[in-house]
Amino acid sequence: MRAGLSIGRAAREAGVGVETIRFYERQSLVQQPPKPDGAGVRRYPAIAVERIRFVREAQELGFSLREIKELLALRADPAADCAEVREQATAKLDEVHRKISRLQEIGTALERLIATCPGRGGLQACSIMDALTLRSGGHSEASKTPAHLDSKPAKG
Amino acid sequence: MRAGLSIGRAAREAGVGVETIRFYERQSLVQQPPKPDGAGVRRYPAIAVERIRFVREAQELGFSLREIKELLALRADPAADCAEVREQATAKLDEVHRKISRLQEIGTALERLIATCPGRGGLQACSIMDALTLRSGGHSEASKTPAHLDSKPAKG
DNA sequence: TATGGGTCCGTACTATAGTACGGAATCAAG
DNA sequence: CTTGATTCCGTACTATAGTACGGACCCATA
C-alpha cells in the first residue's frame, strides 16, 4: 500500500461520503491530491482528512461552507491574526443568539396557539387556523382601498 | 375598477412580491384566479390575499411551504378535525425546541472557544483554529490503519 | 392614439449542501 | 487473467424558496 488513503478510505476516516469529498474539491474547500507517479487513482494524505474534518467541525459550529472557506484561507495566511478568527466566531455567536431568540418567539406563539386550541372538533373552532388566517388584522379593511395606497402605485 | 385587485396590488396587500405570488400559484399554494369575462389580466379577490397572508403567517411560525400546503388542504377539508392541526403545531413546536437546544450547544461551544482565544497574535496560538483542527481526536491514530477497518470494506 | 407601466407566461437562474448516475479506467484478490 | 469493487469525471438531479428575464400583450391616461 502506497502512502495515503484511497478516497473511499479517506471518506470513512473523515466521516463523510466519497461524493462529499469530491463536492468539497469542486468547491475548493479541500485540495484534490495528485495521483502519485503514474498511478490511476489519487492518494489522500492525513492532512487532507484533517482538512475535511475541519470543514465538518466548523459546520457543526454553524459555519456555512462559504464561511469555512474564509476560515481556511485565513488559516493558510501566515500573516493572519487571531483577532480575525475571533471576530468571525463572535459574529457567528451573535447570529446563533439571534436565531435562538427568533425560535423562542416562534415557540411561544405556537404554545399559545396550542393552548387555546380545543384539540377536537371542526376547524371553525380551531384557534390555530384562526390565528393563521386572521393575524396582523385588517385584511378585509385593506381590501376597502386604503386610499393612501390606491391612487398611484408609487415605485415600480 | 372591476372587482378584485391586480396582481401587483394583491402582492402589496399581502406583503410579498408579484413573482412570489406566481411562484405560490405554480406550487399550488394559492389558486390562480380567472381573468374576468374576457379581460386580459387576472383579478385577485380578497380571499386570495388572505390565503397568501396565511402562507406568510405560517412561514413566520416556522412551517415550510410543504407543511403549509398540508395545512391548507386540511383547511379545505370539511371533515378535517382540529386535532390534526393541533398535532401539526405540536410537532412543529417540538422541532423548534430541538433547534433551540442545538443552537444553545453551538453557542456554548463558540463561547468556550472565544473565551480561551487570546484574541491577538498568530494563528498558532489561536484556540479556535486548534479546536476546529483537532477536535474529536485521533485523526493521526486513525491513519495508522486500525486493522478492524482495513482488511475488507464491509458493505458496498 | 401614443406612451409608459403593468401583466402574462415560460424558462432560466440564484444560493445552499450535497446526492445520483453512467461509462470507462483502475485496482486488488483469487 | 478474470472478477468484482473502487475510482474517475462530467453531468444532472434533489430540496427549499424564491428571483430574474424577455417578448408579447393589456390597460389607463394624456
mmCIF file of C-alpha atoms (C1' of nucleotides) in Angstrom:
data_model
loop_
_atom_site.group_PDB
_atom_site.id
_atom_site.type_symbol
_atom_site.label_atom_id
_atom_site.label_comp_id
_atom_site.label_asym_id
_atom_site.label_seq_id
_atom_site.Cartn_x
_atom_site.Cartn_y
_atom_site.Cartn_z
ATOM 1 C CA MET A 1 0.000 0.000 0.000
ATOM 2 C CA ARG A 2 1.398 3.374 -1.069
ATOM 3 C CA ALA A 3 1.368 6.436 1.140
ATOM 4 C CA GLY A 4 -2.025 7.976 1.766
ATOM 5 C CA LEU A 5 -5.553 6.694 1.646
ATOM 6 C CA SER A 6 -7.916 5.969 -1.188
ATOM 7 C CA ILE A 7 -10.774 8.430 -1.470
ATOM 8 C CA GLY A 8 -13.132 5.848 -0.016
ATOM 9 C CA ARG A 9 -10.898 5.265 2.972
ATOM 10 C CA ALA A 10 -10.381 8.993 3.446
ATOM 11 C CA ALA A 11 -14.126 9.496 3.350
ATOM 12 C CA ARG A 12 -14.641 6.902 6.059
ATOM 13 C CA GLU A 13 -11.877 8.412 8.184
ATOM 14 C CA ALA A 14 -13.389 11.847 7.883
ATOM 15 C CA GLY A 15 -16.919 10.614 8.380
ATOM 16 C CA VAL A 16 -18.293 11.812 5.069
ATOM 17 C CA GLY A 17 -19.265 10.255 1.765
ATOM 18 C CA VAL A 18 -16.973 9.954 -1.221
ATOM 19 C CA GLU A 19 -19.219 12.259 -3.169
ATOM 20 C CA THR A 20 -18.968 14.824 -0.432
ATOM 21 C CA ILE A 21 -15.190 14.895 -0.750
ATOM 22 C CA ARG A 22 -15.493 15.376 -4.478
ATOM 23 C CA PHE A 23 -18.007 18.130 -3.840
ATOM 24 C CA TYR A 24 -15.637 19.884 -1.426
ATOM 25 C CA GLU A 25 -12.904 19.600 -4.026
ATOM 26 C CA ARG A 26 -15.115 21.203 -6.637
ATOM 27 C CA GLN A 27 -15.835 23.980 -4.171
ATOM 28 C CA SER A 28 -12.118 24.407 -3.474
ATOM 29 C CA LEU A 29 -12.707 23.667 0.177
ATOM 30 C CA VAL A 30 -10.177 20.897 0.106
ATOM 31 C CA GLN A 31 -7.410 20.391 -2.378
ATOM 32 C CA GLN A 32 -7.506 17.469 -4.707
ATOM 33 C CA PRO A 33 -4.355 15.454 -4.097
ATOM 34 C CA PRO A 34 -2.348 14.264 -7.118
ATOM 35 C CA LYS A 35 -2.266 10.745 -8.465
ATOM 36 C CA PRO A 36 1.154 9.614 -7.295
ATOM 37 C CA ASP A 37 3.654 8.825 -10.032
ATOM 38 C CA GLY A 38 1.558 7.480 -12.854
ATOM 39 C CA ALA A 39 -0.992 5.744 -10.671
ATOM 40 C CA GLY A 40 -4.601 5.666 -11.777
ATOM 41 C CA VAL A 41 -6.165 6.846 -8.546
ATOM 42 C CA ARG A 42 -5.449 9.625 -6.078
ATOM 43 C CA ARG A 43 -3.957 9.187 -2.641
ATOM 44 C CA TYR A 44 -5.241 11.251 0.256
ATOM 45 C CA PRO A 45 -2.646 12.222 2.847
ATOM 46 C CA ALA A 46 -3.585 12.529 6.504
ATOM 47 C CA ILE A 47 -3.651 16.296 6.175
ATOM 48 C CA ALA A 48 -6.438 16.074 3.605
ATOM 49 C CA VAL A 49 -8.531 14.067 6.044
ATOM 50 C CA GLU A 50 -7.750 16.653 8.697
ATOM 51 C CA ARG A 51 -8.973 19.369 6.419
ATOM 52 C CA ILE A 52 -12.222 17.595 5.729
ATOM 53 C CA ARG A 53 -12.660 17.193 9.478
ATOM 54 C CA PHE A 54 -12.031 20.904 9.879
ATOM 55 C CA VAL A 55 -14.874 21.579 7.465
ATOM 56 C CA ARG A 56 -17.191 19.239 9.369
ATOM 57 C CA GLU A 57 -16.301 20.656 12.763
ATOM 58 C CA ALA A 58 -16.863 24.178 11.559
ATOM 59 C CA GLN A 59 -20.199 23.122 10.099
ATOM 60 C CA GLU A 60 -21.105 21.698 13.485
ATOM 61 C CA LEU A 61 -20.484 25.147 14.895
ATOM 62 C CA GLY A 62 -22.900 26.613 12.404
ATOM 63 C CA PHE A 63 -20.492 27.968 9.826
ATOM 64 C CA SER A 64 -21.566 27.778 6.203
ATOM 65 C CA LEU A 65 -19.211 26.340 3.608
ATOM 66 C CA ARG A 66 -18.566 29.838 2.363
ATOM 67 C CA GLU A 67 -17.527 30.949 5.819
ATOM 68 C CA ILE A 68 -15.432 27.860 6.273
ATOM 69 C CA LYS A 69 -13.617 28.688 3.080
ATOM 70 C CA GLU A 70 -12.765 32.053 4.582
ATOM 71 C CA LEU A 71 -11.522 30.425 7.763
ATOM 72 C CA LEU A 72 -9.372 28.092 5.718
ATOM 73 C CA ALA A 73 -7.960 30.974 3.717
ATOM 74 C CA LEU A 74 -7.178 32.681 6.995
ATOM 75 C CA ARG A 75 -5.534 29.563 8.265
ATOM 76 C CA ALA A 76 -3.313 29.424 5.216
ATOM 77 C CA ASP A 77 -2.265 33.038 5.597
ATOM 78 C CA PRO A 78 0.950 33.364 7.624
ATOM 79 C CA ALA A 79 0.097 36.988 8.382
ATOM 80 C CA ALA A 80 -3.399 36.168 9.615
ATOM 81 C CA ASP A 81 -4.179 37.339 13.078
ATOM 82 C CA CYS A 82 -6.060 35.502 15.726
ATOM 83 C CA ALA A 83 -8.285 38.559 16.083
ATOM 84 C CA GLU A 84 -9.825 37.918 12.687
ATOM 85 C CA VAL A 85 -10.782 34.407 13.621
ATOM 86 C CA ARG A 86 -12.126 35.577 16.928
ATOM 87 C CA GLU A 87 -14.190 38.197 15.152
ATOM 88 C CA GLN A 88 -15.696 35.578 12.880
ATOM 89 C CA ALA A 89 -16.524 33.390 15.832
ATOM 90 C CA THR A 90 -18.060 36.298 17.719
ATOM 91 C CA ALA A 91 -20.185 37.285 14.748
ATOM 92 C CA LYS A 92 -21.331 33.698 14.466
ATOM 93 C CA LEU A 93 -22.164 33.622 18.145
ATOM 94 C CA ASP A 94 -24.324 36.721 17.727
ATOM 95 C CA GLU A 95 -26.057 35.037 14.842
ATOM 96 C CA VAL A 96 -26.697 31.982 16.972
ATOM 97 C CA HIS A 97 -28.178 34.172 19.698
ATOM 98 C CA ARG A 98 -30.438 35.898 17.212
ATOM 99 C CA LYS A 99 -31.632 32.587 15.848
ATOM 100 C CA ILE A 100 -32.386 31.339 19.337
ATOM 101 C CA SER A 101 -34.411 34.451 20.103
ATOM 102 C CA ARG A 102 -36.384 34.100 16.921
ATOM 103 C CA LEU A 103 -37.080 30.445 17.600
ATOM 104 C CA GLN A 104 -38.163 31.260 21.126
ATOM 105 C CA GLU A 105 -40.651 33.743 19.770
ATOM 106 C CA ILE A 106 -41.948 31.159 17.362
ATOM 107 C CA GLY A 107 -42.156 28.616 20.154
ATOM 108 C CA THR A 108 -44.105 30.965 22.369
ATOM 109 C CA ALA A 109 -46.528 31.752 19.587
ATOM 110 C CA LEU A 110 -47.048 28.065 18.876
ATOM 111 C CA GLU A 111 -47.551 27.334 22.559
ATOM 112 C CA ARG A 112 -50.203 29.999 22.862
ATOM 113 C CA LEU A 113 -51.962 28.634 19.810
ATOM 114 C CA ILE A 114 -51.857 25.076 21.059
ATOM 115 C CA ALA A 115 -53.068 26.098 24.495
ATOM 116 C CA THR A 116 -56.203 27.781 23.172
ATOM 117 C CA CYS A 117 -56.981 25.173 20.534
ATOM 118 C CA PRO A 118 -59.805 22.908 21.692
ATOM 119 C CA GLY A 119 -57.950 19.942 20.170
ATOM 120 C CA ARG A 120 -61.062 18.360 18.718
ATOM 121 C CA GLY A 121 -63.977 19.232 16.523
ATOM 122 C CA GLY A 122 -64.236 21.122 13.273
ATOM 123 C CA LEU A 123 -61.772 23.696 12.112
ATOM 124 C CA GLN A 124 -64.263 26.502 12.580
ATOM 125 C CA ALA A 125 -63.410 26.239 16.272
ATOM 126 C CA CYS A 126 -59.659 25.860 15.750
ATOM 127 C CA SER A 127 -57.756 28.760 17.181
ATOM 128 C CA ILE A 128 -54.637 27.800 15.286
ATOM 129 C CA MET A 129 -56.318 28.129 11.937
ATOM 130 C CA ASP A 130 -57.948 31.318 13.115
ATOM 131 C CA ALA A 131 -54.629 32.752 14.112
ATOM 132 C CA LEU A 132 -53.055 31.903 10.784
ATOM 133 C CA THR A 133 -55.963 33.333 8.875
ATOM 134 C CA LEU A 134 -56.690 36.437 10.879
ATOM 135 C CA ARG A 135 -53.430 37.683 12.317
ATOM 136 C CA SER A 136 -51.912 41.113 11.617
ATOM 137 C CA GLY A 137 -55.507 42.180 11.136
ATOM 138 C CA GLY A 138 -57.249 44.268 8.576
ATOM 139 C CA HIS A 139 -57.313 42.070 5.525
ATOM 140 C CA SER A 140 -60.928 42.931 4.814
ATOM 141 C CA GLU A 141 -60.369 46.546 5.681
ATOM 142 C CA ALA A 142 -57.321 46.541 3.489
ATOM 143 C CA SER A 143 -59.432 45.415 0.569
ATOM 144 C CA LYS A 144 -61.548 48.518 1.136
ATOM 145 C CA THR A 145 -58.964 50.521 -0.747
ATOM 146 C CA PRO A 146 -56.923 52.354 1.922
ATOM 147 C CA ALA A 147 -56.744 55.374 -0.401
ATOM 148 C CA HIS A 148 -53.190 56.255 0.594
ATOM 149 C CA LEU A 149 -52.114 53.209 -1.373
ATOM 150 C CA ASP A 150 -54.610 53.499 -4.152
ATOM 151 C CA SER A 151 -54.108 56.446 -6.433
ATOM 152 C CA LYS A 152 -50.623 55.791 -7.701
ATOM 153 C CA PRO A 153 -48.500 52.647 -7.311
ATOM 154 C CA ALA A 154 -45.599 54.844 -6.140
ATOM 155 C CA LYS A 155 -42.484 52.910 -7.139
ATOM 156 C CA GLY A 156 -42.135 50.316 -9.848
ATOM 157 C CA MET B 1 -62.277 49.402 -11.357
ATOM 158 C CA ARG B 2 -63.626 45.870 -11.547
ATOM 159 C CA ALA B 3 -63.926 43.570 -8.541
ATOM 160 C CA GLY B 4 -60.675 42.312 -7.135
ATOM 161 C CA LEU B 5 -57.123 43.540 -7.245
ATOM 162 C CA SER B 6 -54.440 43.397 -9.864
ATOM 163 C CA ILE B 7 -51.622 41.006 -9.069
ATOM 164 C CA GLY B 8 -49.365 43.934 -8.221
ATOM 165 C CA ARG B 9 -51.923 45.360 -5.821
ATOM 166 C CA ALA B 10 -52.562 41.953 -4.283
ATOM 167 C CA ALA B 11 -48.847 41.484 -3.799
ATOM 168 C CA ARG B 12 -48.575 44.783 -1.962
ATOM 169 C CA GLU B 13 -51.593 43.988 0.186
ATOM 170 C CA ALA B 14 -50.150 40.640 1.114
ATOM 171 C CA GLY B 15 -46.674 41.996 1.618
ATOM 172 C CA VAL B 16 -44.973 39.841 -0.996
ATOM 173 C CA GLY B 17 -43.581 40.324 -4.488
ATOM 174 C CA VAL B 18 -45.516 39.673 -7.658
ATOM 175 C CA GLU B 19 -43.132 36.882 -8.542
ATOM 176 C CA THR B 20 -43.767 35.292 -5.183
ATOM 177 C CA ILE B 21 -47.484 35.096 -5.894
ATOM 178 C CA ARG B 22 -46.782 33.482 -9.244
ATOM 179 C CA PHE B 23 -44.436 31.086 -7.511
ATOM 180 C CA TYR B 24 -47.099 30.164 -4.960
ATOM 181 C CA GLU B 25 -49.507 29.584 -7.804
ATOM 182 C CA ARG B 26 -47.082 27.273 -9.538
ATOM 183 C CA GLN B 27 -46.703 25.399 -6.271
ATOM 184 C CA SER B 28 -50.481 25.182 -5.914
ATOM 185 C CA LEU B 29 -50.287 27.014 -2.620
ATOM 186 C CA VAL B 30 -52.713 29.610 -3.827
ATOM 187 C CA GLN B 31 -55.186 29.313 -6.647
ATOM 188 C CA GLN B 32 -54.748 31.379 -9.723
ATOM 189 C CA PRO B 33 -57.901 33.459 -10.124
ATOM 190 C CA PRO B 34 -59.517 33.668 -13.567
ATOM 191 C CA LYS B 35 -59.371 36.591 -15.927
ATOM 192 C CA PRO B 36 -62.877 38.001 -15.553
ATOM 193 C CA ASP B 37 -65.053 37.931 -18.638
ATOM 194 C CA GLY B 38 -62.623 38.310 -21.477
ATOM 195 C CA ALA B 39 -60.274 40.655 -19.679
ATOM 196 C CA GLY B 40 -56.577 40.436 -20.358
ATOM 197 C CA VAL B 41 -55.396 40.304 -16.756
ATOM 198 C CA ARG B 42 -56.434 38.409 -13.660
ATOM 199 C CA ARG B 43 -58.302 39.867 -10.712
ATOM 200 C CA TYR B 44 -57.395 38.800 -7.209
ATOM 201 C CA PRO B 45 -60.294 38.639 -4.747
ATOM 202 C CA ALA B 46 -59.745 39.462 -1.089
ATOM 203 C CA ILE B 47 -59.756 35.785 -0.237
ATOM 204 C CA ALA B 48 -56.693 35.229 -2.411
ATOM 205 C CA VAL B 49 -54.831 37.914 -0.486
ATOM 206 C CA GLU B 50 -55.979 36.249 2.727
ATOM 207 C CA ARG B 51 -54.575 32.974 1.535
ATOM 208 C CA ILE B 52 -51.213 34.498 0.712
ATOM 209 C CA ARG B 53 -51.195 36.038 4.182
ATOM 210 C CA PHE B 54 -51.960 32.631 5.622
ATOM 211 C CA VAL B 55 -48.872 31.276 3.886
ATOM 212 C CA ARG B 56 -46.743 34.105 5.222
ATOM 213 C CA GLU B 57 -48.038 33.784 8.772
ATOM 214 C CA ALA B 58 -47.422 30.071 8.787
ATOM 215 C CA GLN B 59 -43.923 30.669 7.453
ATOM 216 C CA GLU B 60 -43.366 33.078 10.305
ATOM 217 C CA LEU B 61 -44.204 30.220 12.632
ATOM 218 C CA GLY B 62 -41.575 28.077 11.003
ATOM 219 C CA PHE B 63 -43.726 25.969 8.714
ATOM 220 C CA SER B 64 -42.259 25.049 5.349
ATOM 221 C CA LEU B 65 -44.268 25.603 2.195
ATOM 222 C CA ARG B 66 -44.867 21.874 2.024
ATOM 223 C CA GLU B 67 -46.315 21.872 5.519
ATOM 224 C CA ILE B 68 -48.363 24.928 4.746
ATOM 225 C CA LYS B 69 -49.823 23.148 1.765
ATOM 226 C CA GLU B 70 -50.926 20.391 4.113
ATOM 227 C CA LEU B 71 -52.480 22.894 6.469
ATOM 228 C CA LEU B 72 -54.309 24.475 3.580
ATOM 229 C CA ALA B 73 -55.557 21.102 2.394
ATOM 230 C CA LEU B 74 -56.751 20.455 5.918
ATOM 231 C CA ARG B 75 -58.462 23.787 5.982
ATOM 232 C CA ALA B 76 -60.300 22.976 2.787
ATOM 233 C CA ASP B 77 -61.475 19.621 4.113
ATOM 234 C CA PRO B 78 -64.899 19.909 5.780
ATOM 235 C CA ALA B 79 -64.236 16.675 7.660
ATOM 236 C CA ALA B 80 -60.869 17.864 8.987
ATOM 237 C CA ASP B 81 -60.520 17.777 12.709
ATOM 238 C CA CYS B 82 -58.900 20.338 14.880
ATOM 239 C CA ALA B 83 -56.798 17.562 16.379
ATOM 240 C CA GLU B 84 -54.866 17.170 13.139
ATOM 241 C CA VAL B 85 -53.932 20.808 13.090
ATOM 242 C CA ARG B 86 -53.021 20.705 16.740
ATOM 243 C CA GLU B 87 -50.800 17.709 16.075
ATOM 244 C CA GLN B 88 -49.009 19.558 13.310
ATOM 245 C CA ALA B 89 -48.473 22.531 15.559
ATOM 246 C CA THR B 90 -47.228 20.343 18.391
ATOM 247 C CA ALA B 91 -44.778 18.543 16.106
ATOM 248 C CA LYS B 92 -43.531 21.906 14.924
ATOM 249 C CA LEU B 93 -43.145 23.089 18.493
ATOM 250 C CA ASP B 94 -41.017 20.034 19.268
ATOM 251 C CA GLU B 95 -38.911 20.796 16.248
ATOM 252 C CA VAL B 96 -38.457 24.350 17.420
ATOM 253 C CA HIS B 97 -37.357 23.110 20.851
ATOM 254 C CA ARG B 98 -34.851 20.739 19.274
ATOM 255 C CA LYS B 99 -33.447 23.513 17.124
ATOM 256 C CA ILE B 100 -33.085 25.781 20.137
ATOM 257 C CA SER B 101 -31.215 23.073 22.050
ATOM 258 C CA ARG B 102 -28.869 22.504 19.157
ATOM 259 C CA LEU B 103 -28.202 26.202 18.785
ATOM 260 C CA GLN B 104 -27.561 26.507 22.506
ATOM 261 C CA GLU B 105 -24.957 23.760 22.248
ATOM 262 C CA ILE B 106 -23.351 25.543 19.352
ATOM 263 C CA GLY B 107 -23.435 28.816 21.249
ATOM 264 C CA THR B 108 -21.803 27.279 24.282
ATOM 265 C CA ALA B 109 -19.070 25.744 22.161
ATOM 266 C CA LEU B 110 -18.415 29.065 20.456
ATOM 267 C CA GLU B 111 -18.335 30.874 23.786
ATOM 268 C CA ARG B 112 -15.779 28.469 25.182
ATOM 269 C CA LEU B 113 -13.651 28.892 22.087
ATOM 270 C CA ILE B 114 -13.852 32.665 22.184
ATOM 271 C CA ALA B 115 -13.061 32.749 25.888
ATOM 272 C CA THR B 116 -9.837 30.816 25.514
ATOM 273 C CA CYS B 117 -8.720 32.545 22.331
ATOM 274 C CA PRO B 118 -6.006 35.110 23.059
ATOM 275 C CA GLY B 119 -7.617 37.425 20.517
ATOM 276 C CA ARG B 120 -4.351 38.595 19.013
ATOM 277 C CA GLY B 121 -1.198 37.163 17.558
ATOM 278 C CA GLY B 122 -0.617 34.401 15.067
ATOM 279 C CA LEU B 123 -2.953 31.551 14.446
ATOM 280 C CA GLN B 124 -0.572 29.075 16.025
ATOM 281 C CA ALA B 125 -1.832 30.437 19.333
ATOM 282 C CA CYS B 126 -5.482 30.524 18.303
ATOM 283 C CA SER B 127 -7.577 28.133 20.314
ATOM 284 C CA ILE B 128 -10.457 28.399 17.867
ATOM 285 C CA MET B 129 -8.389 27.122 14.989
ATOM 286 C CA ASP B 130 -6.964 24.470 17.248
ATOM 287 C CA ALA B 131 -10.381 23.327 18.249
ATOM 288 C CA LEU B 132 -11.538 23.110 14.662
ATOM 289 C CA THR B 133 -8.465 21.234 13.599
ATOM 290 C CA LEU B 134 -8.050 18.861 16.465
ATOM 291 C CA ARG B 135 -11.461 18.050 17.875
ATOM 292 C CA SER B 136 -12.966 14.572 18.065
ATOM 293 C CA GLY B 137 -9.401 13.393 18.219
ATOM 294 C CA GLY B 138 -7.495 10.536 16.760
ATOM 295 C CA HIS B 139 -7.004 11.616 13.186
ATOM 296 C CA SER B 140 -3.355 10.635 13.193
ATOM 297 C CA GLU B 141 -4.041 7.425 15.068
ATOM 298 C CA ALA B 142 -6.838 6.674 12.676
ATOM 299 C CA SER B 143 -4.440 6.932 9.766
ATOM 300 C CA LYS B 144 -2.364 4.237 11.381
ATOM 301 C CA THR B 145 -4.652 1.629 9.856
ATOM 302 C CA PRO B 146 -6.912 0.474 12.705
ATOM 303 C CA ALA B 147 -6.866 -3.052 11.229
ATOM 304 C CA HIS B 148 -10.508 -3.705 12.050
ATOM 305 C CA LEU B 149 -11.361 -1.316 9.242
ATOM 306 C CA ASP B 150 -8.605 -2.304 6.902
ATOM 307 C CA SER B 151 -8.968 -5.796 5.526
ATOM 308 C CA LYS B 152 -12.380 -5.630 3.885
ATOM 309 C CA PRO B 153 -14.581 -2.546 3.284
ATOM 310 C CA ALA B 154 -17.528 -4.497 4.696
ATOM 311 C CA LYS B 155 -20.500 -3.176 2.726
ATOM 312 C CA GLY B 156 -20.513 -1.888 -0.840
ATOM 313 C "C1'" DT C 1 -53.576 57.353 -30.376
ATOM 314 C "C1'" DA C 2 -49.366 57.123 -28.422
ATOM 315 C "C1'" DT C 3 -46.831 56.143 -24.420
ATOM 316 C "C1'" DG C 4 -45.386 54.028 -20.358
ATOM 317 C "C1'" DG C 5 -46.196 50.980 -16.903
ATOM 318 C "C1'" DG C 6 -48.310 46.537 -15.515
ATOM 319 C "C1'" DT C 7 -49.278 41.815 -16.531
ATOM 320 C "C1'" DC C 8 -48.669 37.196 -18.749
ATOM 321 C "C1'" DC C 9 -46.049 33.147 -19.391
ATOM 322 C "C1'" DG C 10 -42.354 30.126 -19.875
ATOM 323 C "C1'" DT C 11 -37.847 29.438 -18.905
ATOM 324 C "C1'" DA C 12 -33.724 30.004 -16.577
ATOM 325 C "C1'" DC C 13 -31.040 31.322 -12.785
ATOM 326 C "C1'" DT C 14 -29.727 32.257 -7.571
ATOM 327 C "C1'" DA C 15 -27.986 30.124 -3.180
ATOM 328 C "C1'" DT C 16 -27.057 26.013 -0.070
ATOM 329 C "C1'" DA C 17 -25.303 21.428 0.516
ATOM 330 C "C1'" DG C 18 -24.943 17.842 -1.246
ATOM 331 C "C1'" DT C 19 -26.595 13.056 -3.942
ATOM 332 C "C1'" DA C 20 -27.013 10.206 -8.011
ATOM 333 C "C1'" DC C 21 -25.702 8.325 -12.490
ATOM 334 C "C1'" DG C 22 -23.215 6.232 -16.238
ATOM 335 C "C1'" DG C 23 -19.368 4.564 -18.594
ATOM 336 C "C1'" DA C 24 -14.557 3.965 -18.607
ATOM 337 C "C1'" DA C 25 -10.425 3.034 -16.248
ATOM 338 C "C1'" DT C 26 -8.030 1.066 -12.463
ATOM 339 C "C1'" DC C 27 -7.016 -1.759 -8.552
ATOM 340 C "C1'" DA C 28 -6.787 -5.837 -5.510
ATOM 341 C "C1'" DA C 29 -7.656 -10.637 -4.893
ATOM 342 C "C1'" DG C 30 -8.051 -15.294 -6.446
ATOM 343 C "C1'" DC D 1 -6.355 -13.339 -16.247
ATOM 344 C "C1'" DT D 2 -10.696 -12.697 -14.629
ATOM 345 C "C1'" DT D 3 -13.816 -10.829 -11.492
ATOM 346 C "C1'" DG D 4 -15.743 -7.568 -8.596
ATOM 347 C "C1'" DA D 5 -15.131 -3.438 -6.151
ATOM 348 C "C1'" DT D 6 -13.415 1.279 -6.441
ATOM 349 C "C1'" DT D 7 -12.245 5.322 -8.569
ATOM 350 C "C1'" DC D 8 -12.577 8.907 -12.083
ATOM 351 C "C1'" DC D 9 -15.053 12.502 -14.292
ATOM 352 C "C1'" DG D 10 -18.640 15.090 -16.068
ATOM 353 C "C1'" DT D 11 -23.241 15.923 -15.866
ATOM 354 C "C1'" DA D 12 -27.559 16.012 -13.911
ATOM 355 C "C1'" DC D 13 -30.677 15.910 -10.255
ATOM 356 C "C1'" DT D 14 -32.631 16.669 -5.177
ATOM 357 C "C1'" DA D 15 -34.844 20.034 -1.929
ATOM 358 C "C1'" DT D 16 -36.032 24.879 -0.421
ATOM 359 C "C1'" DA D 17 -37.749 29.379 -1.537
ATOM 360 C "C1'" DG D 18 -37.827 32.241 -4.353
ATOM 361 C "C1'" DT D 19 -35.773 35.964 -8.213
ATOM 362 C "C1'" DA D 20 -34.846 37.403 -12.883
ATOM 363 C "C1'" DC D 21 -35.631 37.827 -17.828
ATOM 364 C "C1'" DG D 22 -37.529 38.546 -22.336
ATOM 365 C "C1'" DG D 23 -41.055 39.204 -25.563
ATOM 366 C "C1'" DA D 24 -45.776 39.775 -26.116
ATOM 367 C "C1'" DC D 25 -49.793 41.630 -24.652
ATOM 368 C "C1'" DC D 26 -53.015 44.676 -21.962
ATOM 369 C "C1'" DC D 27 -54.616 48.868 -19.914
ATOM 370 C "C1'" DA D 28 -55.120 53.550 -18.280
ATOM 371 C "C1'" DT D 29 -54.001 58.219 -19.211
ATOM 372 C "C1'" DA D 30 -52.570 62.470 -21.536
#
